[in-house]
Short mmCIF file of C-alpha atoms and ligand atoms in Angstrom, two decimals:
data_model
loop_
_atom_site.label_atom_id
_atom_site.label_comp_id
_atom_site.label_asym_id
_atom_site.label_seq_id
_atom_site.Cartn_x
_atom_site.Cartn_y
_atom_site.Cartn_z
CA MET K 1 -13.95 -7.23 44.42
CA LYS K 2 -16.09 -5.64 47.12
CA LEU K 3 -15.94 -2.40 45.19
CA LEU K 4 -17.01 -4.07 41.98
CA GLU K 5 -19.85 -5.89 43.68
CA SER K 6 -21.16 -2.71 45.14
CA ALA K 7 -20.79 -0.97 41.77
CA VAL K 8 -22.74 -3.71 40.04
CA GLY K 9 -25.15 -3.88 42.94
CA SER K 10 -25.97 -0.22 42.71
CA PHE K 11 -26.46 -0.65 38.99
CA GLU K 12 -28.77 -3.58 39.48
CA ARG K 13 -30.75 -1.48 41.89
CA LEU K 14 -30.93 1.26 39.35
CA LEU K 15 -32.14 -1.03 36.64
CA PRO K 16 -34.80 -3.52 35.89
CA GLN K 17 -36.06 -4.43 39.32
CA ARG K 18 -39.61 -5.32 40.14
CA LYS K 19 -40.06 -2.14 42.18
CA SER K 20 -39.75 0.66 39.70
CA ALA K 21 -39.35 -0.71 36.22
CA PRO K 22 -40.25 2.62 34.54
CA ALA K 23 -37.51 4.41 36.49
CA SER K 24 -34.84 1.92 35.44
CA TRP K 25 -36.00 2.03 31.81
CA PHE K 26 -35.76 5.79 31.96
CA ALA K 27 -32.24 5.67 33.46
CA ALA K 28 -31.14 3.19 30.81
CA LEU K 29 -32.57 5.41 28.09
CA MET K 30 -30.60 8.35 29.44
CA VAL K 31 -27.37 6.32 29.48
CA ALA K 32 -27.97 5.13 25.91
CA ALA K 33 -28.69 8.68 24.74
CA ALA K 34 -25.55 9.98 26.40
CA LEU K 35 -23.46 7.27 24.71
CA LEU K 36 -25.01 7.98 21.31
CA LEU K 37 -24.35 11.69 21.65
CA LEU K 38 -20.75 11.27 22.79
CA PRO K 39 -19.15 11.37 19.31
CA PHE K 40 -21.04 14.56 18.51
CA THR K 41 -20.18 16.39 21.70
CA LEU K 42 -16.54 15.33 21.98
CA ARG K 43 -15.63 15.14 18.30
CA LEU K 44 -12.63 13.13 17.08
CA ASP K 45 -11.02 16.15 15.45
CA GLY K 46 -7.73 14.52 14.48
CA LYS K 47 -5.79 16.68 16.92
CA PRO K 48 -3.67 15.08 19.60
CA HIS K 49 -4.77 16.09 23.12
CA ALA K 50 -3.23 16.15 26.59
CA ASP K 51 -0.58 13.53 27.22
CA TRP K 52 -2.24 12.23 30.40
CA LEU K 53 -5.40 11.47 28.40
CA GLN K 54 -3.29 9.46 25.97
CA PHE K 55 -1.64 7.73 28.91
CA LEU K 56 -5.04 6.60 30.20
CA GLY K 57 -6.30 5.74 26.72
CA ARG K 58 -3.48 3.31 26.15
CA PHE K 59 -4.99 1.01 28.79
CA HIS K 60 -7.89 0.35 26.41
CA PRO K 61 -6.34 -2.70 24.72
CA LEU K 62 -5.73 -4.21 28.16
CA VAL K 63 -9.09 -3.42 29.74
CA VAL K 64 -11.13 -4.34 26.68
CA HIS K 65 -10.60 -8.05 27.27
CA VAL K 66 -12.52 -7.96 30.53
CA PRO K 67 -15.98 -7.24 29.05
CA ILE K 68 -15.21 -9.55 26.11
CA GLY K 69 -14.68 -12.50 28.47
CA LEU K 70 -17.70 -11.60 30.56
CA ILE K 71 -20.07 -11.18 27.60
CA VAL K 72 -19.08 -14.59 26.25
CA LEU K 73 -19.66 -16.08 29.69
CA VAL K 74 -23.27 -14.89 29.95
CA PRO K 75 -24.92 -17.25 27.43
CA LEU K 76 -22.84 -20.14 28.78
CA LEU K 77 -24.12 -19.52 32.30
CA GLU K 78 -27.69 -19.08 31.09
CA PHE K 79 -27.48 -22.31 29.14
CA ALA K 80 -25.93 -24.28 32.02
CA GLY K 81 -28.55 -22.70 34.29
CA ASP K 82 -31.17 -25.12 32.92
CA ALA K 83 -29.54 -27.82 35.05
CA ARG K 84 -28.01 -25.72 37.81
CA PRO K 85 -30.10 -22.71 38.82
CA SER K 86 -27.28 -21.10 40.78
CA LEU K 87 -25.37 -20.59 37.53
CA ARG K 88 -28.32 -18.75 35.99
CA GLU K 89 -28.44 -16.57 39.01
CA ALA K 90 -24.76 -15.76 38.50
CA ALA K 91 -25.45 -14.87 34.86
CA GLY K 92 -27.34 -11.75 35.92
CA PHE K 93 -24.41 -10.62 38.00
CA VAL K 94 -21.91 -11.32 35.22
CA LEU K 95 -24.09 -9.40 32.76
CA GLY K 96 -24.03 -6.38 35.07
CA LEU K 97 -20.28 -6.71 35.41
CA ALA K 98 -19.95 -6.91 31.63
CA PHE K 99 -21.84 -3.64 31.33
CA VAL K 100 -19.47 -1.91 33.76
CA GLY K 101 -16.54 -3.39 31.82
CA CYS K 102 -18.03 -2.11 28.54
CA LEU K 103 -18.35 1.38 29.95
CA ALA K 104 -14.75 1.35 31.16
CA ALA K 105 -13.38 -0.01 27.87
CA LEU K 106 -15.49 2.43 25.88
CA THR K 107 -14.28 5.40 27.91
CA LEU K 108 -10.63 4.42 27.60
CA GLY K 109 -11.01 3.59 23.92
CA TYR K 110 -12.62 6.92 23.25
CA LEU K 111 -9.79 8.67 25.09
CA LEU K 112 -7.26 6.69 23.08
CA SER K 113 -8.55 7.90 19.74
CA TYR K 114 -9.50 11.38 20.94
CA ALA K 115 -6.17 12.08 22.61
CA GLY K 116 -4.13 10.34 19.90
CA GLY K 117 -5.67 12.38 17.09
CA ASP K 118 -7.28 9.41 15.33
CA SER K 119 -10.09 9.38 12.82
CA GLY K 120 -10.91 7.34 9.71
CA THR K 121 -13.42 4.69 8.68
CA ASP K 122 -12.05 1.81 10.78
CA VAL K 123 -11.77 4.04 13.86
CA THR K 124 -15.33 5.26 13.36
CA ARG K 125 -16.68 1.73 12.88
CA HIS K 126 -14.90 0.42 15.94
CA MET K 127 -16.20 3.34 17.98
CA TRP K 128 -19.83 2.81 16.93
CA GLY K 129 -19.36 -0.91 17.51
CA GLY K 130 -18.28 -0.21 21.08
CA ILE K 131 -21.16 2.17 21.70
CA GLY K 132 -23.66 -0.25 20.14
CA LEU K 133 -22.30 -3.14 22.15
CA THR K 134 -22.54 -1.27 25.46
CA ILE K 135 -26.14 -0.29 24.71
CA SER K 136 -26.94 -3.82 23.63
CA VAL K 137 -25.59 -5.25 26.92
CA LEU K 138 -27.65 -2.68 28.77
CA ALA K 139 -30.76 -3.73 26.84
CA CYS K 140 -30.09 -7.38 27.74
CA MET K 141 -29.97 -6.37 31.40
CA LEU K 142 -33.35 -4.66 31.04
CA VAL K 143 -35.07 -7.57 29.37
CA ARG K 144 -33.54 -10.37 31.41
CA PRO K 145 -35.84 -10.15 34.48
CA ALA K 146 -38.85 -10.61 32.23
CA TRP K 147 -37.18 -13.69 30.75
CA THR K 148 -36.28 -15.26 34.11
CA SER K 149 -39.81 -14.66 35.34
CA GLY K 150 -41.15 -16.30 32.19
CA SER K 151 -43.11 -13.36 30.77
CA VAL K 152 -40.98 -13.19 27.60
CA GLN K 153 -39.45 -16.24 25.93
CA ARG K 154 -37.48 -15.59 22.80
CA LEU K 155 -36.56 -11.93 23.03
CA TYR K 156 -33.72 -12.29 25.52
CA PRO K 157 -31.90 -15.19 23.78
CA ALA K 158 -32.23 -13.31 20.48
CA MET K 159 -30.77 -10.19 22.05
CA LEU K 160 -27.88 -12.15 23.55
CA THR K 161 -27.13 -13.60 20.12
CA CYS K 162 -27.11 -10.14 18.55
CA THR K 163 -24.82 -8.94 21.32
CA LEU K 164 -22.37 -11.75 20.63
CA LEU K 165 -22.37 -10.99 16.90
CA LEU K 166 -21.83 -7.32 17.56
CA LEU K 167 -19.01 -8.23 19.92
CA ALA K 168 -17.28 -10.32 17.26
CA TRP K 169 -17.58 -7.55 14.67
CA THR K 170 -16.37 -4.81 16.99
CA ALA K 171 -13.45 -6.88 18.22
CA HIS K 172 -12.46 -7.59 14.63
CA GLN K 173 -12.48 -3.85 13.80
CA GLY K 174 -10.28 -3.25 16.82
CA GLY K 175 -7.89 -5.98 15.73
CA SER K 176 -7.66 -4.49 12.23
CA LEU K 177 -6.82 -1.11 13.74
CA THR K 178 -3.93 -2.46 15.75
CA HIS K 179 -2.57 -5.09 13.44
CA GLY K 180 -3.69 -3.91 10.00
CA ARG K 181 -6.61 -5.05 7.87
CA ASN K 182 -4.92 -8.17 6.56
CA TYR K 183 -3.83 -9.52 9.92
CA LEU K 184 -6.30 -12.42 9.93
CA THR K 185 -6.02 -13.29 6.27
CA ASP K 186 -2.27 -12.93 5.64
CA TYR K 187 -1.56 -16.56 6.46
CA MET K 188 -4.90 -17.98 5.40
CA PRO K 189 -4.50 -21.05 3.15
CA ALA K 190 -4.61 -19.95 -0.49
CA LEU K 191 -7.57 -22.19 -1.24
CA LEU K 192 -9.71 -20.57 1.43
CA LYS K 193 -8.58 -17.11 0.32
CA ARG K 194 -9.69 -17.84 -3.21
CA ALA K 195 -13.02 -19.18 -1.97
CA LEU K 196 -13.56 -15.97 -0.03
CA THR K 197 -12.05 -13.86 -2.86
CA ILE K 198 -9.63 -12.25 -0.46
CA GLY K 199 -6.54 -10.58 -1.81
CA VAL K 200 -7.88 -10.42 -5.35
CA VAL K 201 -7.12 -6.72 -5.50
CA GLN K 202 -3.38 -6.52 -5.79
CA ALA K 203 -1.13 -3.52 -5.14
CA LYS K 204 -2.37 -0.70 -7.34
CA ALA K 205 -0.43 0.12 -10.48
CA PRO K 206 0.71 3.73 -10.80
CA ALA K 207 -2.26 5.80 -11.92
CA SER K 208 -0.14 7.73 -14.34
CA ASN K 209 3.34 8.08 -15.65
CA SER K 210 4.20 11.06 -13.48
CA PHE K 211 7.03 11.19 -10.96
CA TYR K 212 4.45 11.60 -8.21
CA ALA K 213 2.52 8.47 -9.22
CA ARG K 214 5.58 6.33 -9.78
CA HIS K 215 7.82 7.40 -6.89
CA ILE K 216 6.23 9.69 -4.32
CA ASP K 217 2.84 8.03 -3.88
CA PRO K 218 4.40 4.56 -3.39
CA ILE K 219 6.63 5.93 -0.56
CA PHE K 220 3.55 7.15 1.31
CA LEU K 221 1.76 3.90 0.58
CA ARG K 222 4.64 1.87 2.03
CA LYS K 223 5.45 3.97 5.05
CA CYS K 224 2.63 6.35 5.97
CA VAL K 225 -0.79 5.25 4.77
CA GLU K 226 -1.30 2.75 7.59
CA CYS K 227 -1.77 5.81 9.82
CA HIS K 228 -2.70 8.39 7.20
CA GLY K 229 -5.20 6.49 5.07
CA GLU K 230 -8.92 6.04 4.77
CA SER K 231 -9.31 3.38 7.45
CA LYS K 232 -7.13 5.11 10.03
CA THR K 233 -6.44 8.83 9.75
CA LYS K 234 -4.03 10.33 12.27
CA GLY K 235 -3.59 14.07 12.57
CA ASP K 236 -6.50 14.55 10.14
CA LEU K 237 -3.97 13.96 7.36
CA ARG K 238 -4.42 11.54 4.48
CA LEU K 239 -1.56 10.68 2.18
CA ASP K 240 -3.31 8.17 -0.08
CA SER K 241 -3.97 10.50 -3.01
CA TYR K 242 -2.52 13.67 -4.46
CA ALA K 243 -5.62 15.74 -3.71
CA LEU K 244 -5.77 14.61 -0.08
CA LEU K 245 -2.04 15.14 0.39
CA MET K 246 -2.38 18.72 -0.82
CA GLU K 247 -5.35 19.29 1.49
CA GLY K 248 -3.04 18.83 4.44
CA GLY K 249 -3.84 17.92 8.03
CA LYS K 250 -4.99 19.39 11.30
CA ASP K 251 -2.42 22.20 11.02
CA GLY K 252 -3.15 23.06 7.40
CA PRO K 253 -1.16 22.27 4.25
CA VAL K 254 1.82 19.97 4.66
CA ILE K 255 3.31 20.69 1.22
CA VAL K 256 4.25 24.18 0.03
CA SER K 257 5.06 23.91 -3.67
CA GLY K 258 8.56 25.11 -4.38
CA HIS K 259 9.55 25.44 -0.71
CA SER K 260 10.70 22.25 0.88
CA ALA K 261 11.87 24.08 4.02
CA ALA K 262 8.36 25.44 4.58
CA SER K 263 6.69 22.07 4.01
CA LEU K 264 5.57 20.47 7.28
CA LEU K 265 5.72 17.00 5.76
CA LEU K 266 9.40 17.26 4.94
CA LYS K 267 10.12 18.83 8.34
CA ARG K 268 8.46 15.93 10.14
CA VAL K 269 10.39 13.22 8.28
CA THR K 270 13.75 14.98 8.76
CA LEU K 271 13.51 15.59 12.53
CA PRO K 272 15.90 13.62 14.72
CA PRO K 273 14.35 10.13 14.89
CA LYS K 274 13.98 10.36 18.67
CA HIS K 275 11.92 13.54 18.41
CA LYS K 276 8.31 13.27 19.55
CA ARG K 277 7.04 14.65 16.25
CA PHE K 278 9.23 12.49 14.01
CA MET K 279 7.36 10.71 11.22
CA PRO K 280 6.66 7.89 10.70
CA ALA K 281 5.59 7.71 14.36
CA GLU K 282 5.86 4.87 16.84
CA GLY K 283 9.20 3.58 15.63
CA LYS K 284 7.89 2.47 12.22
CA PRO K 285 10.57 2.11 9.51
CA PRO K 286 11.80 5.64 8.69
CA LEU K 287 12.25 7.03 5.19
CA THR K 288 15.59 6.33 3.53
CA ALA K 289 17.91 9.18 2.55
CA GLU K 290 16.99 8.51 -1.07
CA GLU K 291 13.24 8.69 -0.41
CA ILE K 292 13.71 11.97 1.42
CA ALA K 293 15.80 13.31 -1.46
CA TRP K 294 13.05 12.43 -3.95
CA ILE K 295 10.33 14.07 -1.86
CA LYS K 296 12.48 17.16 -1.35
CA ALA K 297 13.32 17.52 -5.04
CA TRP K 298 9.71 16.90 -5.96
CA ILE K 299 8.46 19.67 -3.63
CA GLU K 300 11.18 22.08 -4.79
CA GLN K 301 10.37 21.49 -8.42
CA GLY K 302 6.73 22.40 -7.94
CA ALA K 303 5.13 19.32 -6.29
CA SER K 304 3.40 18.64 -9.57
CA PRO K 305 1.05 15.68 -10.01
CA THR K 306 1.96 15.40 -13.70
CA ALA K 307 5.67 16.21 -14.15
CA ILE K 308 7.41 13.13 -15.49
CA ARG K 309 11.04 13.89 -14.74
CA LEU K 310 12.80 15.84 -12.05
CA ALA K 311 16.07 17.61 -12.68
CA GLY K 312 18.91 15.98 -10.82
CA ILE K 313 17.02 12.79 -9.95
CA HIS K 314 17.94 9.68 -11.87
CA ILE K 315 16.34 6.49 -10.83
CA GLY K 316 18.34 3.55 -12.08
CA GLY K 317 16.91 0.51 -13.74
CA GLU K 318 13.70 1.99 -14.97
CA ASP K 319 12.30 3.71 -18.01
CA ASP K 320 10.66 7.06 -17.91
CA GLU K 321 8.04 6.23 -20.45
CA PRO K 322 5.85 3.23 -21.10
CA LEU K 323 7.05 0.77 -23.69
CA GLN K 324 5.63 1.38 -27.11
CA PRO K 325 3.44 -1.50 -28.25
CA VAL K 326 4.24 -3.14 -31.59
CA GLY K 327 1.60 -3.98 -34.18
CA ASP K 328 -0.22 -7.27 -34.64
CA TYR K 329 2.04 -9.77 -36.39
CA SER K 330 -0.14 -12.85 -35.97
CA LYS K 331 -0.64 -13.16 -39.78
CA LEU K 332 3.11 -13.25 -40.23
CA ILE K 333 3.70 -16.16 -37.87
CA PRO K 334 3.88 -18.89 -40.58
CA GLY K 335 6.49 -16.81 -42.41
CA ILE K 336 8.43 -16.29 -39.20
CA LEU K 337 8.49 -20.01 -38.52
CA ALA K 338 9.68 -20.80 -42.05
CA LEU K 339 12.41 -18.18 -41.75
CA GLU K 340 13.53 -19.59 -38.43
CA ASN K 341 13.82 -23.02 -39.95
CA GLY K 342 16.07 -21.65 -42.68
CA GLN K 343 18.25 -19.43 -40.52
CA GLY K 344 18.41 -21.20 -37.19
CA ALA K 345 17.92 -17.87 -35.43
CA LYS K 346 14.64 -17.51 -33.58
CA LEU K 347 12.04 -14.82 -33.06
CA LEU K 348 10.73 -15.36 -29.55
CA PRO K 349 7.72 -13.48 -28.21
CA VAL K 350 8.54 -11.27 -25.20
CA SER K 351 5.32 -12.31 -23.47
CA ASN K 352 1.94 -13.78 -24.29
CA LYS K 353 0.85 -10.31 -25.47
CA LEU K 354 1.51 -9.79 -29.15
CA SER K 355 1.99 -6.06 -28.62
CA ASP K 356 5.04 -6.72 -26.42
CA GLY K 357 6.95 -7.72 -29.56
CA LEU K 358 9.64 -10.23 -30.45
CA ILE K 359 13.22 -11.00 -29.48
CA LEU K 360 15.68 -11.93 -32.20
CA ASN K 361 17.68 -14.74 -30.66
CA THR K 362 20.86 -16.03 -32.30
CA VAL K 363 22.52 -17.87 -29.47
CA ASP K 364 22.52 -21.29 -31.11
CA VAL K 365 23.81 -20.07 -34.45
CA ALA K 366 25.94 -17.07 -33.48
CA ALA K 367 29.09 -18.01 -35.37
CA SER K 368 27.28 -18.45 -38.68
CA PHE K 369 24.91 -15.53 -38.30
CA GLY K 370 26.14 -12.62 -40.44
CA ASP K 371 24.85 -9.51 -42.21
CA ALA K 372 23.10 -11.51 -44.93
CA GLN K 373 21.20 -13.62 -42.39
CA LEU K 374 20.18 -10.53 -40.48
CA ALA K 375 18.89 -8.88 -43.65
CA ARG K 376 16.32 -11.67 -44.06
CA PHE K 377 14.63 -10.52 -40.85
CA GLU K 378 14.01 -7.05 -42.25
CA LYS K 379 10.43 -8.02 -43.11
CA TYR K 380 9.70 -8.43 -39.38
CA ALA K 381 11.66 -5.36 -38.34
CA PRO K 382 8.77 -3.35 -36.83
CA TYR K 383 7.96 -6.19 -34.40
CA ILE K 384 11.45 -6.82 -33.08
CA VAL K 385 12.13 -5.10 -29.75
CA GLU K 386 15.36 -6.86 -28.81
CA ALA K 387 18.17 -8.03 -31.05
CA GLU K 388 20.67 -10.41 -29.50
CA LEU K 389 23.55 -10.22 -31.92
CA GLY K 390 26.35 -10.62 -29.40
CA ARG K 391 29.31 -12.68 -30.71
CA THR K 392 27.72 -13.13 -34.14
CA ALA K 393 29.53 -12.59 -37.42
CA VAL K 394 27.80 -9.27 -38.22
CA THR K 395 29.94 -6.32 -39.40
CA ASP K 396 29.38 -2.60 -39.90
CA ALA K 397 27.03 -3.50 -42.76
CA CYS K 398 24.47 -4.71 -40.19
CA PHE K 399 23.59 -1.14 -39.23
CA ASN K 400 21.69 -0.61 -42.47
CA THR K 401 19.33 -3.43 -41.55
CA LEU K 402 19.16 -2.44 -37.89
CA ALA K 403 18.07 1.06 -38.87
CA THR K 404 14.77 -0.49 -39.99
CA PHE K 405 14.14 -2.06 -36.55
CA THR K 406 12.13 0.96 -35.47
CA HIS K 407 10.83 -0.55 -32.23
CA LEU K 408 14.17 -1.80 -31.04
CA ARG K 409 14.71 -1.29 -27.31
CA ALA K 410 17.76 -3.43 -26.65
CA LEU K 411 20.64 -4.18 -28.96
CA HIS K 412 23.47 -6.59 -28.17
CA LEU K 413 26.52 -6.20 -30.36
CA GLU K 414 29.14 -7.23 -27.83
CA GLY K 415 32.07 -9.19 -29.16
CA THR K 416 31.29 -8.49 -32.82
CA ARG K 417 33.42 -6.93 -35.54
CA VAL K 418 31.44 -3.69 -35.72
CA THR K 419 33.74 -0.66 -35.52
CA GLY K 420 31.27 2.03 -34.66
CA ALA K 421 31.61 3.79 -38.01
CA GLY K 422 27.99 2.91 -38.65
CA LEU K 423 26.61 3.93 -35.25
CA ARG K 424 25.12 7.11 -36.69
CA THR K 425 22.57 4.99 -38.55
CA LEU K 426 21.15 3.99 -35.15
CA ALA K 427 20.24 7.58 -34.27
CA GLY K 428 16.79 7.05 -35.74
CA LEU K 429 15.96 4.22 -33.31
CA SER K 430 13.95 6.39 -30.95
CA GLN K 431 13.04 3.54 -28.56
CA LEU K 432 16.55 2.22 -27.98
CA ARG K 433 17.35 2.04 -24.25
CA TYR K 434 20.11 -0.53 -24.09
CA LEU K 435 23.17 -0.84 -26.26
CA ASN K 436 25.99 -3.23 -25.56
CA LEU K 437 29.22 -2.56 -27.49
CA SER K 438 31.62 -4.25 -25.09
CA ASN K 439 34.61 -5.98 -26.68
CA THR K 440 34.30 -4.10 -29.97
CA LYS K 441 36.57 -1.54 -31.60
CA VAL K 442 34.22 1.39 -31.02
CA THR K 443 36.07 4.64 -30.33
CA GLN K 444 35.02 7.64 -28.36
CA ALA K 445 34.55 9.88 -31.38
CA GLN K 446 32.19 7.38 -32.95
CA LEU K 447 29.82 7.64 -29.98
CA ALA K 448 28.90 11.23 -30.76
CA PRO K 449 25.72 10.43 -32.77
CA LEU K 450 24.31 8.58 -29.75
CA ARG K 451 23.96 11.84 -27.83
CA SER K 452 20.73 12.63 -29.62
CA MET K 453 19.16 9.34 -28.48
CA LYS K 454 16.98 10.50 -25.64
CA LYS K 455 15.98 7.11 -24.26
CA LEU K 456 19.36 5.46 -24.31
CA ARG K 457 20.11 4.75 -20.64
CA HIS K 458 22.41 1.79 -20.62
CA LEU K 459 25.51 1.85 -22.74
CA TYR K 460 28.10 -0.83 -22.17
CA LEU K 461 31.62 -0.14 -23.42
CA TYR K 462 33.73 -2.59 -21.48
CA ASN K 463 37.05 -3.32 -23.14
CA THR K 464 36.68 -0.80 -25.97
CA PRO K 465 38.88 2.16 -26.93
CA ALA K 466 36.00 4.49 -26.03
CA GLN K 467 35.82 6.41 -22.77
CA PRO K 468 32.35 6.11 -21.31
CA ALA K 469 32.84 9.13 -19.01
CA SER K 470 32.80 11.49 -21.96
CA ILE K 471 29.35 10.52 -23.10
CA ALA K 472 27.99 10.89 -19.56
CA ASP K 473 29.53 14.36 -19.45
CA ALA K 474 27.71 15.22 -22.61
CA GLY K 475 24.42 14.86 -20.74
CA GLN K 476 23.70 11.26 -21.59
CA PRO K 477 22.19 8.96 -19.02
CA GLU K 478 24.69 6.92 -17.05
CA GLY K 479 27.14 5.35 -19.45
CA SER K 480 28.19 2.21 -17.72
CA ASN K 481 31.24 0.11 -17.89
CA ALA K 482 29.71 -2.67 -15.94
CA ARG K 483 30.46 -5.49 -18.29
C1 HEC E 501 2.17 4.82 13.46
C2 HEC E 501 1.36 5.84 12.94
C3 HEC E 501 1.94 6.88 12.01
C4 HEC E 501 2.69 6.67 10.87
C5 HEC E 501 3.16 5.35 10.28
C6 HEC E 501 2.89 7.96 10.28
N1 HEC E 501 2.31 8.93 11.04
FE1 HEC E 501 2.24 10.93 10.65
N2 HEC E 501 1.12 11.24 12.29
C7 HEC E 501 0.77 10.28 13.21
C8 HEC E 501 0.04 10.91 14.32
C9 HEC E 501 -0.52 10.19 15.54
C10 HEC E 501 -0.05 12.28 14.01
C11 HEC E 501 -0.74 13.36 14.84
C12 HEC E 501 0.13 13.82 15.95
C13 HEC E 501 1.21 14.74 15.48
O1 HEC E 501 0.92 15.73 14.81
O2 HEC E 501 2.37 14.44 15.77
C14 HEC E 501 0.66 12.45 12.73
C15 HEC E 501 0.81 13.67 12.12
C16 HEC E 501 1.52 13.87 10.95
C17 HEC E 501 1.73 15.15 10.33
C18 HEC E 501 1.22 16.48 10.85
C19 HEC E 501 -0.11 16.83 10.26
C20 HEC E 501 -0.58 18.15 10.74
O3 HEC E 501 -1.37 18.80 10.02
O4 HEC E 501 -0.17 18.56 11.84
C21 HEC E 501 2.47 14.94 9.20
C22 HEC E 501 2.94 15.97 8.19
C23 HEC E 501 2.73 13.51 9.12
N3 HEC E 501 2.14 12.89 10.19
C24 HEC E 501 3.44 12.92 8.11
C25 HEC E 501 3.70 11.56 8.05
C26 HEC E 501 4.46 10.94 6.99
C27 HEC E 501 5.05 11.66 5.79
C28 HEC E 501 4.51 9.62 7.28
C29 HEC E 501 5.22 8.53 6.50
C30 HEC E 501 6.60 8.74 6.23
C31 HEC E 501 3.78 9.40 8.52
N4 HEC E 501 3.30 10.60 8.95
C32 HEC E 501 3.60 8.16 9.11
C33 HEC E 501 1.02 8.93 13.13
C34 HEC E 501 1.72 8.31 12.11
#
């Protein structure tokens, strides 16, 4: 305490005293200039520096609360000083202490980001906030004697208010850096969020259909961008876009197209997790074996931003290409409704977007729904994307009608009397992804025409004479016996 008092005391002597006001103003100006020049002389270059600097820097979050408490105390003491003059006297001392605290916190904070290899917009803002705040406290110290002696009235309270606002802003930036930008708003009541239009921007949709946009970029977004993004950039490396990824970090490129072993990024994520250089750092959730396999294959096959498929990588449960929109059938709706009334089967819209198409649903009338009933839906064929014909009375003759369902993506024929003799007629359905033939008499030989169907990914053959393995061998996407 003695030490602190003498430190503050020597500062008070340096500063705004009656004796040599010009000298203290000059000293303050020098301090302010030095603080403002700091980021230009000791640049945050994204490189990690000596461990002992990092060790010191990590005391910043602890120390920073001292000046925060003191700065908040100053206006309270000044205010209470109207009634009790001793408190106002103490305010000057506390203000000096706050300045010393600011300097300490600023120094440690600067070390933290300098030694830890930090940069980025949030880091930069927080840094300038800290510098501005320290200068602003210093300015309050300079002006205060004139206020206590009555020669200025409003300036000092106005400056204190600005200091408090700056404090709040800087502290918030610091909080965002440690806890993430959404820390304060994550649990905010929805009503308030809406009023403040927070969280309106949802997770970004893939920018394109490429493997990079759909699978690689989202990995970085989930596991790396909190430290390698715009707001916080560690190691001078950003992973939030293809161009920035390829630019690399403080040690140059992190991806070498075609050579996964030479790519720093892959090296860092495959180190032993205890290793100092292992990424993601600081014990954040590591990449899964699958994510690493995707990144590796992607680098080896050219690290392209546009390639849609990668050899050897199949990602289950998803389509490689966007769904093809169907045309506008709104004029046909009265006809559809009349047909439904007659047949009992329904045409249900997939979503509230017309272009998403219709589902032919026969559940309620399955037993009585045969080839003739199906034929009546031919008029609406181009708009039907799913046909649920499971357990209906359709036979091989249904394939002639189905061949006209050019936008069909999913076809259920499980438990019907189809034999598979007509399957070749389906070869023209270029959008078909799902075909269920479980519990039918389809044989292996009859599956041959399906090999040319490039999008067919899910083929169900449970309880049929056919052997699903053979079609997978022939280069088809996973034939599955799941049902
Ligand atoms: C908690 C913060 C944090 C997370 C999360 C993180 N990193 Fe890092 N990363 C760092 C720091 C700090 C450095 C700089 C120090 C170093 O090189 O080890 C760095 C450096 C790197 C470098 C070296 C750049 C260069 O040019 O030397 C690569 C590559 C890297 N990270 C990849 C990743 C990948 C990939 C992920 C996600 C799987 C990731 N990082 C997640 C903190 C993080």
